[in-house]
Short mmCIF file of C-alpha atoms and ligand atoms in Angstrom, two decimals:
data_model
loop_
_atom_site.label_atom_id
_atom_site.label_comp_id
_atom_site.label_asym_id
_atom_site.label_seq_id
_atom_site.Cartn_x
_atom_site.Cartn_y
_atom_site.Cartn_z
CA UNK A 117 86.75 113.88 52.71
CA UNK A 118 85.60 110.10 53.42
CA UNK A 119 82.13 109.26 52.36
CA UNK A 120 80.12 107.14 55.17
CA UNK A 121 77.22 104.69 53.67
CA UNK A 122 74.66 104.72 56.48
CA UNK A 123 71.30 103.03 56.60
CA UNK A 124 68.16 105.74 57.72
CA UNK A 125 64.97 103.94 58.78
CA UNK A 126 62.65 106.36 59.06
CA UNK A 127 59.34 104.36 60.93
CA UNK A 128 56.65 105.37 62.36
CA UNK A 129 54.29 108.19 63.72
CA UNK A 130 56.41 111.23 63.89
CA UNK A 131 59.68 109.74 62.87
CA UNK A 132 59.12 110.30 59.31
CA UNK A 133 59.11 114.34 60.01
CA UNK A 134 62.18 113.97 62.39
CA UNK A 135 64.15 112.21 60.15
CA UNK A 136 63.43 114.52 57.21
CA UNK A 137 64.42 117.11 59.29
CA UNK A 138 67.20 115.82 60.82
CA UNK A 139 68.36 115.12 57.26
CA UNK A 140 68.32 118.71 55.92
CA UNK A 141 70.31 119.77 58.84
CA UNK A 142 73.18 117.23 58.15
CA UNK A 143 72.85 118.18 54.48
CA UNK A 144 73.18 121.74 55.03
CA UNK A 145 76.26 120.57 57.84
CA UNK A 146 78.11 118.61 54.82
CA UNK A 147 77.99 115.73 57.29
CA UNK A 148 79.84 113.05 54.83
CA UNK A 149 76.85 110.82 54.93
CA UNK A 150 75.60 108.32 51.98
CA UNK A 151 72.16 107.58 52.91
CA UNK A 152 70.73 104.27 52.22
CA UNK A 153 66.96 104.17 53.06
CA UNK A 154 65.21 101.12 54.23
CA UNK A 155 62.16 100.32 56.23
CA UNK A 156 60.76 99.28 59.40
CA UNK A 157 57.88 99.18 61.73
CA UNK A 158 53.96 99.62 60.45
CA UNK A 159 55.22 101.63 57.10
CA UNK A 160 57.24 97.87 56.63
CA UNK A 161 54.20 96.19 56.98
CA UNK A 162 52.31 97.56 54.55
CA UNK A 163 55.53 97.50 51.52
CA UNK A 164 56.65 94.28 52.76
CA UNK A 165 54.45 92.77 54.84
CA UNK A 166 57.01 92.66 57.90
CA UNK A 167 57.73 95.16 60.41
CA UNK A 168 61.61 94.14 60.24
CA UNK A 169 62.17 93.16 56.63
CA UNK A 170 65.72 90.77 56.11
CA UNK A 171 66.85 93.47 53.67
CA UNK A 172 66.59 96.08 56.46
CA UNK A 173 68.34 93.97 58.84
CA UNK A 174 70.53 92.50 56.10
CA UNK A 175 72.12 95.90 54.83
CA UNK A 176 72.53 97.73 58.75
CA UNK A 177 74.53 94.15 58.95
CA UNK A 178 76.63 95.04 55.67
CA UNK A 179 76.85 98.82 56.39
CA UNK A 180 77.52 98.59 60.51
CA UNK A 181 75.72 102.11 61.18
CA UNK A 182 71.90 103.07 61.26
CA UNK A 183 69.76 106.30 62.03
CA UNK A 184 66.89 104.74 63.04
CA UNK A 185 63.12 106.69 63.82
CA UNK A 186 60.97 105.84 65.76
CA UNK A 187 59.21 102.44 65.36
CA UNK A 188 55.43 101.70 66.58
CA UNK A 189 54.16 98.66 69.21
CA UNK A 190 50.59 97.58 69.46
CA UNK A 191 49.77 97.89 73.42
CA UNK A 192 48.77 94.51 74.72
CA UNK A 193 48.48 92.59 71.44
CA UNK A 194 50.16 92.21 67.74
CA UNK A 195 53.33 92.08 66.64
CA UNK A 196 57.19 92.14 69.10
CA UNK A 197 58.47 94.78 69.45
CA UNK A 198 60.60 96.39 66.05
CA UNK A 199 62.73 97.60 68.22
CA UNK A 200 63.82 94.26 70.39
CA UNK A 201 63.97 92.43 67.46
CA UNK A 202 66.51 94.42 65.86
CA UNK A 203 68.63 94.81 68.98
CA UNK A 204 68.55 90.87 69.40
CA UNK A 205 69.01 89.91 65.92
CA UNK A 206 72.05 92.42 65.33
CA UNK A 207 73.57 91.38 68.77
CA UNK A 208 73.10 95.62 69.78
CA UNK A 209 73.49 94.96 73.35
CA UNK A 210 74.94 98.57 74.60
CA UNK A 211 71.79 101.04 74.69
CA UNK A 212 73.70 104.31 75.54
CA UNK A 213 72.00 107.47 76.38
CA UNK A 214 73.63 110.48 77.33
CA UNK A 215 71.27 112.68 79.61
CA UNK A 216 72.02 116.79 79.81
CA UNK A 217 71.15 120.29 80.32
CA UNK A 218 70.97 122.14 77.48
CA UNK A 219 71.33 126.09 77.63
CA UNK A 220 68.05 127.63 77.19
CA UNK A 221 65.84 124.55 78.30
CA UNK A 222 65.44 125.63 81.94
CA UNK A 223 64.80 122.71 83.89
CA UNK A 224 64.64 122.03 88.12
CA UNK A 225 68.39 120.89 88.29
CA UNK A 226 71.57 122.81 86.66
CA UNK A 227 74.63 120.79 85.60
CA UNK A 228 72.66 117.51 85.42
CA UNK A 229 75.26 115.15 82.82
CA UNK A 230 74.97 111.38 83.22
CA UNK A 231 74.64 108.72 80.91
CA UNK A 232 72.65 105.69 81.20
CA UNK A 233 74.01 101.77 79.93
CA UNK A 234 71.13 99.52 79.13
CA UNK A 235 71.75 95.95 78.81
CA UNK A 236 69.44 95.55 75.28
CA UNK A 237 69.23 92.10 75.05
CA UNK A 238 68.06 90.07 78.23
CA UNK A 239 65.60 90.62 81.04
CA UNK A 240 61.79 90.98 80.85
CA UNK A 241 62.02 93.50 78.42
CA UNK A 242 62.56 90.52 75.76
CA UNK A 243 58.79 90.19 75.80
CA UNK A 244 59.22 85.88 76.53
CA UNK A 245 55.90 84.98 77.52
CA UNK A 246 53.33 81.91 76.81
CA UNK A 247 49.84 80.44 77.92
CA UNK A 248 50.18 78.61 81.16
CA UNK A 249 46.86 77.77 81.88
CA UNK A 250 43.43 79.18 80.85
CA UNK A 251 43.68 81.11 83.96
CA UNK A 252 47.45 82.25 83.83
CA UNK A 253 50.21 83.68 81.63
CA UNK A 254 53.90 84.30 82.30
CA UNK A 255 56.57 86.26 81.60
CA UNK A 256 60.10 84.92 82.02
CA UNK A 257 63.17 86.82 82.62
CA UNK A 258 66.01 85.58 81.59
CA UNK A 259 70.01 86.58 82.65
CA UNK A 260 72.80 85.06 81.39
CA UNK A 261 76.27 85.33 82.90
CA UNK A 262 77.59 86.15 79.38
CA UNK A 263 75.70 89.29 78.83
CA UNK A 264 76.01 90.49 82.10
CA UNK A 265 79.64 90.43 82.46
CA UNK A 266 79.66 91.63 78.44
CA UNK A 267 77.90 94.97 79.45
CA UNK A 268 79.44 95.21 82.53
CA UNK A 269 82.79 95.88 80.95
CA UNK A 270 80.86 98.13 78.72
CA UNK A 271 80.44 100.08 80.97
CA UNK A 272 83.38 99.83 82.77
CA UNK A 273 85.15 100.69 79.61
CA UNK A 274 83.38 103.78 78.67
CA UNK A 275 83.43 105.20 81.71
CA UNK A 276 87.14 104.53 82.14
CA UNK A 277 87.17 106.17 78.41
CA UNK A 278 85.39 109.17 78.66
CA UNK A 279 86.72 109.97 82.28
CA UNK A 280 83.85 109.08 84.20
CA UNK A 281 84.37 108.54 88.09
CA UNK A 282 81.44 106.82 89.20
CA UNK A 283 78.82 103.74 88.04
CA UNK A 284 75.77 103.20 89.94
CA UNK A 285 74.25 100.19 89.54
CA UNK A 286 70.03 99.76 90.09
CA UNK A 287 68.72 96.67 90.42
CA UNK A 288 66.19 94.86 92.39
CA UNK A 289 68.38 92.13 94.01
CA UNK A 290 66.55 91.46 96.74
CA UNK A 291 63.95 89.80 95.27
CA UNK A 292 65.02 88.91 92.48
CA UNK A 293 68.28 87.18 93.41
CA UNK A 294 68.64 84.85 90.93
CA UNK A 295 68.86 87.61 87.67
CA UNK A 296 69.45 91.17 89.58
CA UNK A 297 72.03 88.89 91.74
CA UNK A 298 73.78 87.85 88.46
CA UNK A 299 73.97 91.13 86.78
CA UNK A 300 75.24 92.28 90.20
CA UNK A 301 77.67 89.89 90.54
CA UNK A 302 79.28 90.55 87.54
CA UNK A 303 79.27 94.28 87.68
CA UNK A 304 81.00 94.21 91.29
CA UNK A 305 83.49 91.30 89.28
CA UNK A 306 84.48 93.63 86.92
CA UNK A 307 84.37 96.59 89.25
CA UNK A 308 86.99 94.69 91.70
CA UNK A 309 89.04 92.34 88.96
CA UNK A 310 89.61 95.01 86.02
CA UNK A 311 88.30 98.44 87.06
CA UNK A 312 89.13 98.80 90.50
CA UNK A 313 89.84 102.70 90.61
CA UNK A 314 86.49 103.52 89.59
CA UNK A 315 83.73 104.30 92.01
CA UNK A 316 81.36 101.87 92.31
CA UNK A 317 77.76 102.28 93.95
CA UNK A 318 74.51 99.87 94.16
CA UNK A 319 71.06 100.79 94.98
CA UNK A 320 67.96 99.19 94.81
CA UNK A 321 65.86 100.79 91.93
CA UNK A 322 63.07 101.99 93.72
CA UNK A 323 65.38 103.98 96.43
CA UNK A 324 67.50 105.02 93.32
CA UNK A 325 64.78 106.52 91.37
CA UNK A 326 63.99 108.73 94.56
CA UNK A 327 67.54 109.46 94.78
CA UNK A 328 67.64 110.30 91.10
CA UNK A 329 64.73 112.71 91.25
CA UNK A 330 65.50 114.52 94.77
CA UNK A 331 69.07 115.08 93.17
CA UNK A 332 70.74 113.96 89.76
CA UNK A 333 73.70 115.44 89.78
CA UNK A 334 74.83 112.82 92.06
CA UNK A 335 74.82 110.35 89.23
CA UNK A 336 77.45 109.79 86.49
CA UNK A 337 76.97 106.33 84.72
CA UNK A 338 74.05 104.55 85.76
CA UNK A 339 74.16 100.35 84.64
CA UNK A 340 70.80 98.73 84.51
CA UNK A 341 69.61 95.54 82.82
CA UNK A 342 66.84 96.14 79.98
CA UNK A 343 63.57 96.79 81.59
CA UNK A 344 64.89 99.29 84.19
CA UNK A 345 66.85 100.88 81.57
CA UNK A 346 64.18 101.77 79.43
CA UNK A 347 61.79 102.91 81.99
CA UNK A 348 65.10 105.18 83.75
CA UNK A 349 65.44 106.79 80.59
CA UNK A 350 62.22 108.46 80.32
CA UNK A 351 62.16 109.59 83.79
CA UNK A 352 66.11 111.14 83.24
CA UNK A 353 64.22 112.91 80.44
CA UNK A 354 61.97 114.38 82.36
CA UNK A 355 64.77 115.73 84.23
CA UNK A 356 66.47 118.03 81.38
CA UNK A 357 63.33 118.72 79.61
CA UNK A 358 61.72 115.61 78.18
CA UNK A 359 61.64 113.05 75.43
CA UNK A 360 62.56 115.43 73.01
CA UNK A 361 66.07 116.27 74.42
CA UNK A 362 67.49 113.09 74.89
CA UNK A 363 69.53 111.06 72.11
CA UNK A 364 70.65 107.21 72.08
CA UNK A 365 72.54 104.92 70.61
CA UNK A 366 72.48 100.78 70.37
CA UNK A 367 75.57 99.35 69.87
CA UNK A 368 76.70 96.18 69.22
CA UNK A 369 80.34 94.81 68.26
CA UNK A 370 80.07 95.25 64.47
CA UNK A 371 76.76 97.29 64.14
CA UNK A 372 75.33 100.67 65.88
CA UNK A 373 72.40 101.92 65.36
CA UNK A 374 71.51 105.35 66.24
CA UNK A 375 67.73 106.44 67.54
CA UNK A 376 66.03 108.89 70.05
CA UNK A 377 64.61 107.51 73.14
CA UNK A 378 61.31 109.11 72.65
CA UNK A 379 58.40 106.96 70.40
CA UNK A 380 56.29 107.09 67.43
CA UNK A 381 54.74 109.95 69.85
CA UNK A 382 50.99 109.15 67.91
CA UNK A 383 49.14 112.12 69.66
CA UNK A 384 51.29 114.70 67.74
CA UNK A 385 52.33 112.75 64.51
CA UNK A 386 51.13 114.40 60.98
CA UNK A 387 51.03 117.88 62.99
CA UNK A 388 54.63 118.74 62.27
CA UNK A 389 55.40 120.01 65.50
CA UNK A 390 57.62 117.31 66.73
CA UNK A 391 61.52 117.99 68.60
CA UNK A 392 63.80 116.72 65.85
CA UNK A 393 66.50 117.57 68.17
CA UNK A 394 66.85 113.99 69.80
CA UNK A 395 67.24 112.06 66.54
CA UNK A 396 69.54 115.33 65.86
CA UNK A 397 71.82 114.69 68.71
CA UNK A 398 71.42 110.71 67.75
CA UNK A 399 73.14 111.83 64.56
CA UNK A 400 75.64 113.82 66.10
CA UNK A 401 76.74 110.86 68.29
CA UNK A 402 76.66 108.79 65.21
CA UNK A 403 79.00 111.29 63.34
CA UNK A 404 81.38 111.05 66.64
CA UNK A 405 81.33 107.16 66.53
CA UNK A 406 82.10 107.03 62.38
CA UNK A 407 84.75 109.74 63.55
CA UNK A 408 86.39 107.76 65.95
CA UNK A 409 85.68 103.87 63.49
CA UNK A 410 88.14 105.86 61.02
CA UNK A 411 89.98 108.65 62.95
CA UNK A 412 88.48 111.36 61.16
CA UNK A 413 88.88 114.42 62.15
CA UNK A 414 86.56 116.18 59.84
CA UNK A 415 83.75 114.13 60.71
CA UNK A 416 84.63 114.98 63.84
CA UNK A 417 84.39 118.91 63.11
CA UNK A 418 81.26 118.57 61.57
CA UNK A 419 79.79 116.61 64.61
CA UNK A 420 80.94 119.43 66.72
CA UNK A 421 79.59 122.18 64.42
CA UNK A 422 76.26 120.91 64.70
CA UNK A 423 76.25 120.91 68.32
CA UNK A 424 77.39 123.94 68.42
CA UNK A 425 74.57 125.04 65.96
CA UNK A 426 71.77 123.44 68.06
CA UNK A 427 72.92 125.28 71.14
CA UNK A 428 73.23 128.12 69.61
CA UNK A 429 69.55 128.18 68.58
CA UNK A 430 68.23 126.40 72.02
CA UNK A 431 69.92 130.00 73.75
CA UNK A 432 68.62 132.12 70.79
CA UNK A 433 65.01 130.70 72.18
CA UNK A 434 64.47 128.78 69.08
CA UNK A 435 62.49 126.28 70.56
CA UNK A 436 59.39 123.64 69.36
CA UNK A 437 56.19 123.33 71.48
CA UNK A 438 57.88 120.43 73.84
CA UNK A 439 60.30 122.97 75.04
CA UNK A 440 57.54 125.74 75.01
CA UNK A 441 58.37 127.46 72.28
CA UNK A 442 56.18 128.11 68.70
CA UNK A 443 58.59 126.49 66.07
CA UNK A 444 57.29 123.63 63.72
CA UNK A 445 59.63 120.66 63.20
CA UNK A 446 60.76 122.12 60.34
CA UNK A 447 61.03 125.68 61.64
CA UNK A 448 63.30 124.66 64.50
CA UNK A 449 65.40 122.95 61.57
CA UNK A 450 65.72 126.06 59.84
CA UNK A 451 66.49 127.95 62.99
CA UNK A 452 69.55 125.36 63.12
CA UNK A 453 70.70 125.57 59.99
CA UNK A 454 70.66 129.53 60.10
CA UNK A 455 73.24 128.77 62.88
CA UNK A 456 74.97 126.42 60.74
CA UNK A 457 75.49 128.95 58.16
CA UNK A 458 75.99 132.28 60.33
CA UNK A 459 78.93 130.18 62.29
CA UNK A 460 80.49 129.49 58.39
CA UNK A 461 80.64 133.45 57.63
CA UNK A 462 78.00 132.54 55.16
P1 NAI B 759 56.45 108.40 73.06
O1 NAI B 759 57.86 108.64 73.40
O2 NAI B 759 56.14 108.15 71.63
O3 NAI B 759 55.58 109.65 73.56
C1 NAI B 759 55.46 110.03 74.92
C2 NAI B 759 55.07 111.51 75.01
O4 NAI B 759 56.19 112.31 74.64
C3 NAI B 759 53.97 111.90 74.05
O5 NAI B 759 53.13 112.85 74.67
C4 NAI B 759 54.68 112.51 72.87
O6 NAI B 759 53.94 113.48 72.17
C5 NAI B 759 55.90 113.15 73.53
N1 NAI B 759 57.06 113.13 72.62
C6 NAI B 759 57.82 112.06 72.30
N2 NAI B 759 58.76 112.41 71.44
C7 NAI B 759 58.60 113.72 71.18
C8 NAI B 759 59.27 114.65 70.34
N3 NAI B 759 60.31 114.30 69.59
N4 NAI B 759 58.82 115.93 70.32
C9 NAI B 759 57.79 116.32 71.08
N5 NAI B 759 57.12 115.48 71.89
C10 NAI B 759 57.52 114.18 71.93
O7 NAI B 759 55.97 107.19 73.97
P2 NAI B 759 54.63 106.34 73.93
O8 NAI B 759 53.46 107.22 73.68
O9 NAI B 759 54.71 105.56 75.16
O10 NAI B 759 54.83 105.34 72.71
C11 NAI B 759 54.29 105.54 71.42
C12 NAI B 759 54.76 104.40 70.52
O11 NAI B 759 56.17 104.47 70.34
C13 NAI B 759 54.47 103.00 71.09
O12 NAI B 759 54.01 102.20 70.02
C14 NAI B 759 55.82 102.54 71.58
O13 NAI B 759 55.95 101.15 71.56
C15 NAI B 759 56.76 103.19 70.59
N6 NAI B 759 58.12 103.41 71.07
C16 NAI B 759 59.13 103.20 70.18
C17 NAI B 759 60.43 103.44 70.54
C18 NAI B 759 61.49 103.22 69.52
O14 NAI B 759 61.20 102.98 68.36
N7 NAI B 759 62.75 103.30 69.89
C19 NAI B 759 60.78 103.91 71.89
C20 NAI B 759 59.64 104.17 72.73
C21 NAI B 759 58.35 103.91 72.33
#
């Protein structure tokens, strides 16, 4: 069986007991994984005195595929974000996140399965801002007919791919028509010129969140540019039973890097009691991509058996305090890895 070199960052706040976790499972999986581990965010800072060292950046470069934890941002001062620099610096402008019921996480909505495409590199979200006056700052967003044809197609192509029907597109277009017009114009190029059989939908964000919440089953791909995208994805969380469920991945054309959507979640870091499941189902996406890179079928299998595993345990009632259950981080590891071995006949 192929070996896969793959970089782990584990970073900060709770990622460290995620990523341990997370790491025992795929072990116990024989996920053919060589880990390389490197580090970013505050734990950077202190070793290396840079939240994003080159060598980091350098190897995920060299290696193409990351699991990444989560990486702390001082509120309203300090350092950019870890997290846009390494999405601009390794070009990672797909941020794909898959949003489901799982069996045994009861939620409002049944048979909610959509999947959110985040432009990662432009927009507001880029954090360009300077001094105008004494009196006034600003914050520029910035749209570029490149990357919003380049993640329109994306889209177009993974929905096409996986046998999606339908793209919605939010933006706010009407006032901003400069930027939101330009990632719209491009989407409904792309839709018309090379995609024309797919179903193609527009709403202005703030409708489109109220549509989202009143009923998301309605939704299949959803295409936003970066700021929208990363404030969508939380509240799709909260749909199928929060930050702990949800999984992501930010790919690029030579790299990917795989990470949860959730944080460095401070308030519960050190207390082991964390969901490892979304950097778990993060890895199990990452498994699928190296499985498709090299047409592995084995990989493949494994990806599968882990999903299987976790599901298994989610309708056993296995479950960590997010999800209201009693587990530790660890415990709900074990619980999957019981799974792991009881599907084997071992
Ligand atoms: P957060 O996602 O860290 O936490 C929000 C809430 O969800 C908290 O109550 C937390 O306890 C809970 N939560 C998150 N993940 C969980 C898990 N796996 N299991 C159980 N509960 C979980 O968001 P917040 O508080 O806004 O951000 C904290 C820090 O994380 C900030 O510095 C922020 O910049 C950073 N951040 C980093 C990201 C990344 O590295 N990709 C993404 C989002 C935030």
């Amino acid at each position: 069986m192929a070996s896969y070199p793959v970089v782990v960052i584990p970073g900060d706040g709770i990622g460290p007991e995620v990523t341990a976790a997370v790491q025992r499972i795929l072990q116990a999986a024989g996920a053919p994984l060589e880990w390389h581990e490197r580090q970013a965010g505050i734990t950077a800072l202190s070793a290396h005195g840079d939240v994003l060292p080159n060598e980091t950046v350098e190897l995920i470069r060299r290696l193409g595929v990351a699991l990444k934890g989560p990486c702390t941002t001082p509120v309203g001062e300090g350092f950019t974000s870890v997290n846009v620099q390494l999405r601009k610096r390794l070009n990672l402008y797909a941020a794909v996140r898959p949003v489901r019921n799982l069996e045994g996480v009861p939620t409002r909505f049944d048979n909610v399965d959509l999947v959110i495409i985040r432009e990662n590199t432009e927009g507001l979200y880029s954090g360009i801002e300077n001094h105008v006056t004494d009196d006034a700052v600003m914050s520029m967003k910035v749209a570029t007919q490149t990357a919003c044809l380049r993640i329109a197609r994306w889209a177009f192509r993974f929905a096409t791919r996986r046998r999606w029907s339908k793209i919605t597109v939010f933006h706010k277009a009407n006032i901003m028509k400069l930027t939101d017009g330009l990632f719209l114009r491009c989407a409904r190029r792309v839709h018309q010129e090379e995609y024309p059989n797919i179903d193609y939908q527009e709403l202005i964000i703030d409708a489109g969140c109220m549509r989202l919440v009143q009923d998301p089953t309605k939704f299949q791909v959803l295409l936003l540019e970066n700021l929208y995208g990363d404030v969508v994805s939380d509240l799709c969380a909260g749909l199928v039973g929060g930050l702990g469920v949800v999984p992501g991945a930010n790919i690029g054309d030579e790299q990917a890097v795989f990470e949860a959507v959730h944080g460095s979640a401070p308030d519960i870091a050190g207390q082991g009691v964390a969901n490892p499941l979304a950097l778990l189902m993060s890895a199990v996406m990452m498994l699928n991509h190296l499985a498709e890179k090299a047409a592995d079928a084995a990989c493949r299998d494994t990806a599968d058996r882990i999903k299987q595993a976790y599901n298994r345990a989610l309708r056993d009632g296995a479950k960590t305090r997010d999800l209201g259950g009693d587990l530790s981080t660890d415990g709900f590891a074990s619980a999957v890895i019981s799974r792991l071995i009881a599907a084997s006949g071992g």
